[in-house]
Amino acid sequence: MSKAMEKRRAARKLALQALYQWRVAGASISQIEAEFAVDNDLQQVDRDLFKAVLYGVPSSVSELDALLQPFVDRKLTDVDPVELSLIRMGAFELRSRIEVPYRVVINEAVELAKQFGGTDGHKFVNSVLDKLAPQLRQAEVAAAKSKKK
């Protein structure tokens, strides 16, 4: 894994922790960012990605939830906070960071779910984002599927 990939993975991990804190504790995003800057070595993460996700998810949470809800079999408020943060992060990246391949977005979210989520949380995250990807990245998903044939 390249150094840049490691920094992006570390940024997603920190962003997940920050979004979890935002959801559970209700702290402001700027306060959370300040705490994370003190508590973590931000030289080891892709700070642009960290900040994009940290600020992007809360500022567009209503839109992200509207995109996600059709693919979730219960109210989003009933979803585990870690898994909810992950599917929101994934939806944000699928929608707003088109330079990142959709498979990378899904894989990174699944790997974080395996590390931090419940027993089958990774399956839930994979299922939701796999259903959402064709809606947000129609041409990219279609091209990937046609290569498989």
Coordinates of C-alpha atoms in Angstrom, one line a residue, residues 6-133:
E6 CA -2.2 4.8 3.9
K7 CA -2.9 8.5 4.6
R8 CA -6.3 8.3 3.0
R9 CA -7.2 5.2 5.0
A10 CA -6.1 6.9 8.2
A11 CA -8.1 10.0 7.3
R12 CA -11.2 7.8 6.8
K13 CA -10.6 6.1 10.1
L14 CA -10.3 9.4 12.0
A15 CA -13.3 10.9 10.1
L16 CA -15.4 7.9 11.2
Q17 CA -14.4 8.4 14.8
A18 CA -15.1 12.1 14.6
L19 CA -18.5 11.6 12.9
Y20 CA -19.4 9.0 15.6
Q21 CA -18.5 11.6 18.2
W22 CA -20.6 14.2 16.4
R23 CA -23.6 11.8 16.3
V24 CA -23.4 10.4 19.8
A25 CA -22.1 13.4 21.8
G26 CA -23.6 16.2 19.6
A27 CA -20.4 18.3 19.8
S28 CA -19.8 20.9 17.1
I29 CA -17.7 19.9 14.1
S30 CA -15.2 22.7 14.7
Q31 CA -14.8 21.6 18.3
I32 CA -14.4 17.9 17.2
E33 CA -11.8 19.0 14.6
A34 CA -9.8 20.9 17.3
E35 CA -9.9 18.0 19.7
F36 CA -8.7 15.6 16.9
A37 CA -5.9 18.0 16.0
V38 CA -4.7 17.9 19.6
D39 CA -5.2 14.1 20.1
N40 CA -3.9 12.8 16.8
D41 CA -0.9 13.2 14.6
L42 CA -2.6 14.8 11.6
Q43 CA 0.7 14.6 9.6
Q44 CA -0.1 10.9 9.2
V45 CA -3.5 11.4 7.5
D46 CA -4.7 13.0 4.3
R47 CA -6.0 16.2 6.0
D48 CA -7.9 17.4 3.0
L49 CA -9.9 14.1 2.9
F50 CA -10.4 14.2 6.7
K51 CA -11.7 17.8 6.6
A52 CA -13.8 17.1 3.5
V53 CA -15.6 14.2 5.1
L54 CA -15.8 15.8 8.6
Y55 CA -17.5 18.9 7.3
G56 CA -19.2 17.4 4.2
V57 CA -21.2 14.7 5.9
P58 CA -22.8 16.9 8.6
S59 CA -23.5 19.8 6.2
S60 CA -25.3 17.5 3.8
V61 CA -26.7 14.9 6.2
S62 CA -30.3 15.4 5.1
E63 CA -29.5 14.9 1.5
L64 CA -27.3 11.9 2.3
D65 CA -30.0 10.3 4.5
A66 CA -32.6 10.8 1.7
L67 CA -30.2 8.9 -0.7
L68 CA -29.6 6.1 1.8
Q69 CA -33.1 5.5 3.2
P70 CA -34.5 3.6 0.2
F71 CA -31.7 1.0 0.7
V72 CA -32.1 0.6 4.5
D73 CA -34.8 -1.7 5.9
R74 CA -35.4 0.4 9.0
K75 CA -35.4 4.0 10.1
L76 CA -31.9 5.5 9.9
T77 CA -32.2 6.6 13.5
D78 CA -32.4 2.8 14.4
V79 CA -29.1 2.0 12.6
D80 CA -26.0 1.4 14.8
P81 CA -24.1 4.8 15.1
V82 CA -20.9 3.3 13.6
E83 CA -22.6 1.8 10.6
L84 CA -24.7 4.9 10.1
S85 CA -21.6 7.1 10.1
L86 CA -20.0 4.7 7.6
I87 CA -22.8 4.6 5.1
R88 CA -23.1 8.4 5.3
M89 CA -19.4 8.7 4.7
G90 CA -19.7 6.3 1.8
A91 CA -22.6 8.1 0.3
F92 CA -20.8 11.4 0.7
E93 CA -17.7 10.1 -1.1
L94 CA -19.8 8.4 -3.9
R95 CA -21.6 11.7 -4.5
S96 CA -18.9 14.3 -3.9
R97 CA -15.5 12.7 -4.5
I98 CA -15.9 11.3 -8.0
E99 CA -12.1 11.0 -8.4
V100 CA -12.2 8.0 -6.0
P101 CA -13.4 4.8 -7.7
Y102 CA -16.7 3.6 -6.3
R103 CA -15.2 0.2 -5.5
V104 CA -12.6 1.9 -3.3
V105 CA -15.2 3.9 -1.5
I106 CA -17.2 0.7 -0.7
N107 CA -14.1 -1.4 0.2
E108 CA -12.8 1.3 2.6
A109 CA -16.2 1.6 4.3
V110 CA -16.5 -2.2 4.6
E111 CA -12.9 -2.5 6.1
L112 CA -13.8 0.1 8.7
A113 CA -17.0 -1.7 9.5
K114 CA -15.1 -4.9 10.1
Q115 CA -12.8 -3.0 12.4
F116 CA -15.3 -0.9 14.3
G117 CA -18.8 -2.1 13.5
G118 CA -21.0 -4.9 14.9
T119 CA -20.6 -8.6 14.0
D120 CA -22.3 -8.3 10.6
G121 CA -22.0 -4.6 10.2
H122 CA -19.7 -4.9 7.3
K123 CA -22.4 -6.9 5.4
F124 CA -24.9 -4.1 6.0
V125 CA -22.5 -1.4 4.9
N126 CA -21.6 -3.3 1.8
S127 CA -25.2 -4.0 0.9
V128 CA -26.3 -0.4 1.3
L129 CA -23.4 1.2 -0.6
D130 CA -23.5 -1.5 -3.3
K131 CA -27.1 -0.6 -4.0
L132 CA -26.5 3.2 -3.8
A133 CA -23.4 3.2 -6.1

